[in-house]
Coordinates of C-alpha atoms in Angstrom, one line a residue:
X1 CA 97.7 100.9 112.0
X2 CA 100.9 102.2 113.6
X3 CA 102.4 99.6 115.7
X4 CA 104.3 100.1 119.0
X5 CA 107.4 99.1 117.1
X6 CA 107.0 102.0 114.6
X7 CA 106.3 104.5 117.4
X8 CA 109.4 103.2 119.3
X9 CA 111.5 103.7 116.2
X10 CA 110.6 107.4 116.1
X11 CA 111.7 107.8 119.7
X12 CA 115.2 106.5 118.8
X13 CA 116.9 103.2 119.1
X14 CA 116.1 100.5 116.6
X15 CA 114.2 97.6 118.0
X16 CA 114.8 94.0 117.0
X17 CA 112.4 92.6 114.5
X18 CA 111.1 96.1 113.9
X19 CA 108.8 96.9 110.9
X20 CA 110.4 97.0 107.6
X21 CA 110.7 100.2 105.5
X22 CA 107.6 100.8 103.4
X23 CA 108.9 102.2 100.2
X24 CA 106.6 101.6 97.3
X25 CA 108.0 98.7 95.3
X26 CA 108.2 100.3 91.8
X27 CA 110.9 102.8 93.0
X28 CA 112.5 100.8 95.8
X29 CA 115.2 99.0 93.7
X30 CA 116.7 102.4 92.8
X31 CA 117.0 103.2 96.4
X32 CA 118.3 99.9 97.6
X33 CA 122.0 100.6 97.2
X34 CA 124.1 98.5 99.5
X35 CA 126.5 101.3 100.5
X36 CA 125.1 104.6 101.8
X37 CA 126.6 107.5 103.7
X38 CA 124.2 110.1 105.0
X39 CA 121.5 108.8 102.7
X40 CA 123.6 109.0 99.5
X41 CA 124.9 106.0 97.6
X42 CA 128.6 105.4 97.6
X43 CA 128.3 102.0 95.9
X44 CA 130.4 103.4 93.0
X45 CA 133.5 103.9 95.2
X46 CA 134.8 100.3 95.7
X47 CA 134.9 99.5 92.0
X48 CA 136.6 102.8 91.3
X49 CA 139.2 102.2 94.0
X50 CA 139.9 98.7 92.6
X51 CA 140.2 100.1 89.1
X52 CA 142.7 102.7 90.1
X53 CA 144.6 100.3 92.3
X54 CA 145.0 97.7 89.5
X55 CA 146.0 100.4 87.0
X56 CA 148.7 102.0 89.3
X57 CA 150.0 98.6 90.3
X58 CA 150.4 97.5 86.8
X59 CA 152.2 100.7 85.7
X60 CA 154.6 100.8 88.7
X61 CA 155.6 97.1 88.6
X62 CA 158.0 95.3 86.3
X63 CA 157.1 93.5 83.2
X64 CA 157.2 90.2 85.1
X65 CA 154.1 91.2 87.1
X66 CA 151.5 92.4 84.7
X67 CA 148.0 92.5 86.4
X68 CA 146.1 94.8 84.1
X69 CA 143.9 91.8 83.0
X70 CA 142.7 91.7 86.7
X71 CA 140.6 94.8 85.7
X72 CA 137.9 92.3 84.6
X73 CA 137.0 92.1 88.4
X74 CA 135.9 95.7 88.4
X75 CA 132.6 95.3 86.5
X76 CA 132.0 92.0 88.3
X77 CA 132.1 93.8 91.7
X78 CA 130.0 96.7 90.3
X79 CA 127.4 94.2 89.3
X80 CA 126.8 93.2 92.9
X81 CA 126.4 96.6 94.4
X82 CA 125.6 99.1 91.6
X83 CA 122.8 99.5 89.1
X84 CA 122.7 98.4 85.5
X85 CA 123.9 101.7 84.1
X86 CA 126.7 102.0 86.7
X87 CA 127.8 98.5 85.9
X88 CA 127.8 99.2 82.2
X89 CA 129.8 102.4 82.8
X90 CA 132.4 100.4 84.7
X91 CA 132.5 97.8 81.9
X92 CA 133.3 100.5 79.4
X93 CA 135.7 102.3 81.7
X94 CA 137.5 99.0 82.4
X95 CA 138.0 98.4 78.6
X96 CA 139.3 101.9 78.1
X97 CA 141.6 101.8 81.1
X98 CA 143.0 98.4 79.9
X99 CA 143.8 99.8 76.5
X100 CA 145.5 102.9 77.9
X101 CA 147.5 101.1 80.6
X102 CA 148.6 98.3 78.2
X103 CA 149.6 100.8 75.5
X104 CA 152.2 102.3 78.0
X105 CA 154.3 99.1 77.7
X106 CA 156.5 98.2 74.8
X107 CA 155.1 95.8 72.3
X108 CA 157.1 92.9 73.7
X109 CA 155.4 93.2 77.2
X110 CA 151.8 94.0 76.3
X111 CA 149.0 91.7 77.5
X112 CA 147.5 91.9 74.0
X113 CA 144.2 91.2 72.3
X114 CA 143.2 88.0 74.2
X115 CA 143.1 89.7 77.6
X116 CA 141.4 92.7 76.0
X117 CA 138.7 90.4 74.8
X118 CA 138.5 88.8 78.3
X119 CA 137.9 92.3 79.9
X120 CA 135.3 93.3 77.3
X121 CA 133.5 90.0 77.6
X122 CA 133.6 90.2 81.4
X123 CA 132.1 93.6 81.3
X124 CA 129.2 92.4 79.1
X125 CA 128.5 89.4 81.3
X126 CA 128.7 91.6 84.5
X127 CA 126.1 94.0 83.0
X128 CA 123.8 91.2 82.2
X129 CA 124.2 89.7 85.7
X130 CA 123.4 93.0 87.2
X131 CA 120.2 93.3 85.1
X132 CA 119.2 89.8 86.4
X133 CA 119.9 90.9 90.0
X134 CA 117.8 94.1 89.7
X135 CA 114.9 92.2 88.1
X136 CA 115.1 89.7 91.1
X137 CA 115.0 92.6 93.5
X138 CA 112.0 94.1 91.8
X139 CA 110.2 90.8 91.9
X140 CA 111.1 90.4 95.6
X141 CA 109.9 93.9 96.4
X142 CA 106.7 93.4 94.4
X143 CA 106.0 90.3 96.4
X144 CA 106.7 92.2 99.6
X145 CA 104.4 94.9 98.5
X146 CA 101.6 92.3 97.9
X147 CA 102.3 90.7 101.3
X148 CA 102.0 94.1 103.0
X149 CA 98.7 94.7 101.1
X150 CA 97.4 91.4 102.3
X151 CA 98.4 92.2 105.8
X152 CA 96.7 95.6 105.7
X153 CA 93.6 93.8 104.3
X154 CA 93.5 91.1 107.0
X155 CA 94.8 93.2 109.9
X156 CA 93.3 96.5 108.9
X157 CA 94.9 99.7 110.2
X158 CA 93.3 100.8 113.5
X159 CA 93.2 104.3 115.0
X160 CA 95.2 104.6 118.2
X161 CA 92.0 105.5 120.0
X162 CA 88.8 104.0 118.6
X163 CA 85.4 103.2 119.9
X164 CA 86.2 104.6 123.4
X165 CA 89.2 102.3 123.7
X166 CA 92.9 102.9 123.8
X167 CA 94.9 100.1 122.3
X168 CA 98.3 99.0 121.1
X169 CA 99.4 95.9 119.3
X170 CA 102.4 94.3 117.7
X171 CA 102.6 91.4 115.3
X172 CA 105.8 89.5 114.7
X173 CA 105.5 86.7 112.1
X174 CA 107.7 83.6 112.8
X175 CA 108.6 83.7 109.1
X176 CA 110.1 87.2 108.6
X177 CA 109.7 87.0 104.8
X178 CA 106.1 85.9 105.0
X179 CA 105.1 89.1 106.9
X180 CA 101.6 87.7 107.6
X181 CA 100.3 84.5 109.3
X182 CA 97.5 83.0 111.2
X183 CA 97.3 85.5 114.1
X184 CA 94.4 88.0 113.9
X185 CA 92.9 90.8 115.8
X186 CA 90.4 93.6 115.3
X187 CA 88.2 96.2 117.0
X188 CA 84.7 96.8 115.9
X189 CA 82.7 99.7 117.4
X190 CA 78.9 99.4 117.1
X191 CA 75.5 100.5 118.5
X192 CA 75.7 97.8 121.2
X193 CA 79.3 98.5 122.4
X194 CA 82.8 98.0 121.2
X195 CA 83.8 94.5 120.4
X196 CA 87.4 93.1 120.2
X197 CA 88.6 89.8 118.7
X198 CA 92.1 88.4 119.1
X199 CA 92.9 84.9 118.0
X200 CA 95.3 82.4 116.5
X201 CA 94.6 80.0 113.6
X202 CA 96.1 76.5 114.0
X203 CA 99.0 75.9 111.5
X204 CA 100.8 78.2 109.2
X205 CA 100.8 79.2 105.5
X206 CA 98.1 80.7 103.2
X207 CA 95.5 78.4 104.6
X208 CA 95.8 79.9 108.0
X209 CA 95.6 83.4 106.5
X210 CA 92.5 82.5 104.6
X211 CA 90.7 81.3 107.8
X212 CA 91.9 84.4 109.7
X213 CA 90.4 86.6 106.9
X214 CA 87.1 84.7 107.0
X215 CA 86.8 85.1 110.8
X216 CA 87.6 88.8 110.7
X217 CA 85.1 89.4 108.0
X218 CA 82.3 87.7 110.0
X219 CA 83.4 89.5 113.2
X220 CA 83.3 92.9 111.5
X221 CA 79.7 92.4 110.4
X222 CA 78.3 90.4 113.4
X223 CA 80.2 92.5 115.9
X224 CA 78.5 95.6 114.6
X225 CA 74.9 94.3 114.0
X226 CA 74.3 91.7 116.7
X227 CA 73.1 92.9 120.1
X228 CA 74.1 89.7 122.0
X229 CA 77.7 88.7 122.3
X230 CA 76.8 85.1 122.4
X231 CA 75.2 85.4 118.9
X232 CA 78.5 86.9 117.6
X233 CA 80.3 83.9 119.1
X234 CA 77.9 81.5 117.3
X235 CA 78.4 83.3 114.0
X236 CA 82.1 82.9 114.3
X237 CA 81.8 79.1 115.0
X238 CA 79.4 78.8 112.0
X239 CA 81.9 80.7 109.8
X240 CA 84.7 78.3 110.5
X241 CA 82.5 75.3 109.5
X242 CA 81.3 77.0 106.3
X243 CA 84.9 77.9 105.4
X244 CA 86.1 74.3 105.9
X245 CA 83.2 73.0 103.9
X246 CA 84.0 75.3 101.1
X247 CA 87.6 74.1 101.1
X248 CA 86.5 70.5 101.1
X249 CA 84.2 71.1 98.1
X250 CA 87.2 72.6 96.3
X251 CA 89.2 69.4 96.9
X252 CA 91.5 71.0 99.4
X253 CA 91.4 68.4 102.1
X254 CA 94.1 67.6 104.7
X255 CA 95.2 70.3 107.0
X256 CA 93.1 73.1 105.5
X257 CA 89.9 71.2 106.2
X258 CA 90.9 70.4 109.8
X259 CA 92.0 73.8 110.9
X260 CA 90.6 75.4 114.0
X261 CA 91.3 78.7 115.8
X262 CA 91.6 79.8 119.4
X263 CA 90.2 83.2 120.1
X264 CA 89.1 85.7 122.8
X265 CA 86.0 87.7 122.1
X266 CA 85.6 90.8 124.2
X267 CA 82.7 93.3 124.5
X268 CA 82.9 96.7 126.3
X269 CA 79.2 97.4 126.7
X270 CA 78.0 100.9 126.4
X271 CA 75.8 100.6 129.5
X272 CA 78.5 99.2 131.8
X273 CA 81.6 101.4 131.9
X274 CA 83.3 99.2 134.6
X275 CA 82.8 95.8 132.9
X276 CA 83.9 93.7 130.0
X277 CA 82.1 90.6 128.7
X278 CA 84.3 87.7 127.6
X279 CA 83.8 84.6 125.5
X280 CA 87.0 82.5 125.4
X281 CA 87.4 79.8 122.7
X282 CA 90.2 77.7 124.1
X283 CA 92.6 80.7 124.2
X284 CA 95.0 81.6 127.0
X285 CA 92.9 83.8 129.5
X286 CA 93.6 87.5 129.1
X287 CA 95.6 89.2 131.8
X288 CA 94.4 92.3 133.6
X289 CA 97.2 94.7 134.4
X290 CA 96.7 97.8 136.5
X291 CA 97.8 99.7 139.6
X292 CA 96.7 96.8 141.8
X293 CA 98.9 94.3 140.0
X294 CA 98.2 91.5 137.5
X295 CA 95.4 88.9 137.5
X296 CA 94.1 86.5 134.9
X297 CA 90.5 86.4 133.8
X298 CA 88.7 83.0 134.3
X299 CA 89.7 80.4 131.7
X300 CA 87.2 79.8 128.9
X301 CA 84.9 76.7 128.8
X302 CA 84.5 76.8 125.0
X303 CA 86.3 74.6 122.6
X304 CA 88.4 76.4 119.9
X305 CA 86.4 77.7 116.9
X306 CA 85.8 74.8 114.5
X307 CA 85.8 72.1 117.1
X308 CA 82.3 72.8 118.5
X309 CA 80.9 69.9 116.5
X310 CA 82.9 67.5 118.7
X311 CA 80.4 68.1 121.4
X312 CA 77.1 66.3 120.8
X313 CA 74.8 68.6 122.8
X314 CA 76.7 71.9 122.5
X315 CA 75.3 74.6 124.8
X316 CA 75.1 78.2 123.8
X317 CA 78.3 80.2 124.4
X318 CA 78.7 81.4 128.0
X319 CA 79.3 85.1 128.2
X320 CA 81.3 86.0 131.4
X321 CA 81.1 89.5 132.7
X322 CA 84.3 90.7 134.5
X323 CA 84.7 94.0 136.5
X324 CA 87.5 96.3 135.4
X325 CA 88.8 99.0 137.7
X326 CA 89.7 102.4 136.2
X327 CA 93.1 102.3 134.5
X328 CA 93.2 98.5 134.1
X329 CA 94.4 97.1 130.8
X330 CA 93.5 93.8 129.2
X331 CA 96.5 92.0 127.7
X332 CA 95.8 89.3 125.2
X333 CA 98.7 87.3 123.6
X334 CA 99.0 84.4 121.3
X335 CA 101.1 81.3 122.0
X336 CA 104.1 82.9 120.3
X337 CA 104.5 84.7 123.7
X338 CA 103.6 82.0 126.1
X339 CA 105.6 79.3 124.3
X340 CA 108.7 81.4 123.6
X341 CA 111.7 79.6 125.1
X342 CA 115.3 80.5 125.9
X343 CA 118.3 78.4 125.1
X344 CA 117.6 76.2 128.1
X345 CA 114.0 75.5 127.1
X346 CA 112.4 77.7 129.8
X347 CA 109.2 79.4 128.8
X348 CA 108.9 83.2 128.9
X349 CA 107.5 84.2 132.3
X350 CA 104.8 86.6 131.1
X351 CA 102.9 87.1 134.3
X352 CA 106.0 87.6 136.4
X353 CA 107.6 90.0 133.9
X354 CA 104.4 92.2 133.8
X355 CA 104.1 92.1 137.6
X356 CA 107.7 93.2 138.2
X357 CA 107.3 96.0 135.7
X358 CA 104.1 97.3 137.2
X359 CA 105.6 97.2 140.7
X360 CA 108.5 99.4 139.5
X361 CA 106.3 101.7 137.5
X362 CA 102.4 101.6 137.5
X363 CA 102.3 103.6 134.3
X364 CA 103.5 100.4 132.5
X365 CA 99.8 99.5 132.4
X366 CA 99.3 101.9 129.5
X367 CA 98.7 99.8 126.4
X368 CA 101.7 101.1 124.3
X369 CA 104.2 100.6 127.2
X370 CA 102.7 97.2 128.1
X371 CA 103.0 95.9 124.6
X372 CA 106.5 97.2 124.2
X373 CA 107.5 95.5 127.5
X374 CA 106.2 92.1 126.4
X375 CA 107.5 92.4 122.9
X376 CA 111.0 93.3 124.0
X377 CA 110.9 90.7 126.8
X378 CA 109.9 87.9 124.4
X379 CA 112.6 88.8 121.9
X380 CA 115.3 89.0 124.6
X381 CA 114.2 85.7 126.1
X382 CA 114.2 83.8 122.8
X383 CA 117.2 85.7 121.4
X384 CA 115.0 86.8 118.5
X385 CA 114.2 83.2 117.4
X386 CA 110.4 82.9 117.3
X387 CA 109.0 79.5 116.6
X388 CA 105.4 80.8 116.1
X389 CA 103.6 83.9 115.0
X390 CA 103.5 86.3 118.0
X391 CA 100.8 88.9 118.7
X392 CA 100.7 91.1 121.7
X393 CA 97.4 93.1 122.1
X394 CA 96.6 95.5 124.9
X395 CA 93.3 97.5 125.2
X396 CA 91.6 99.5 127.9
X397 CA 88.6 101.8 128.1
X398 CA 89.3 105.5 128.2
X399 CA 88.1 106.9 131.4
X400 CA 85.4 109.4 131.0
X401 CA 84.8 108.6 127.3
X402 CA 81.6 107.0 126.3
X403 CA 81.3 104.4 123.6
X404 CA 79.8 105.4 120.3
X405 CA 76.1 104.7 119.9

């Protein structure tokens, strides 16, 4: 999946909270030099300049101002910005430079063996510290690589046009280092139409990711095989209960066994090119954006997934059919958007922002532009401080394109 953020990055102008570089973790530490000019590392320059400065200062000052022992700082600085071999090289160069500079002075003014040992020992310790730093970087990048793999597994890559639908999405985790959370979305083409699921698992952490993965797995199977959208909805409710029961049997009670999820289940039926069927599980109603403006779909009457057992005589899920005009886009967001606040505590005005943008340019209804608009608006409104995972998902049927049988 190529997000709107990645596409925007290619058009120029780095966006806030944009996707991270995806260098494979085994080689990334060798590329992660802190100082680069035109793609080439210049991390070796600061330690070298310091080495030369200390040597020249010591040679050109009097015997009352001997600073050659300060050269021990050179491998220490190299350890923070260079690799292991670079740090080791500066450790050796510092010892050699110390010996040469100190030998230029008469015996009475030489710093002597104690400072020589200090410089040598400092170089050894700096090299060891650099090795520890590099190992920590490798561990961090390995964990990031695993997190990216989990994200691609849970939120699998989607073609830009799939199942007769044009779509765009962006996912911003509240915890930047976590890179994956409880928001989920997917598109599943099938013989009965193309189904879409967007939702948000209550809570954070790996427990939320586990439930999101369980729901997406069920959706991908039921969304393909089941003819009736209501049956797909029932399968999702059952999956949450089974998942929580499994966690309870494992002894993982508490928050994990009480989780629920809000979600919007959409169906673009093959036999109704101007309609979309909707089942809403306690989620914010999707917005419809198009040349005629913005309107919200009717709110759902279903409880969030996992809370259906609170109703004694639960009725089957109600599937609502809504008419879509040509060129209209469905916009589904999680509460990271609707609950984003500025410094004064004001919520982000999603509907107003989209309405004003459409009035200025009707082409904003295209999914990539609509998602970029909401993403940038939320980040500006909240000054980049997201209190919850944020997903913006836009989808519309491609005019004149039939859905796959």
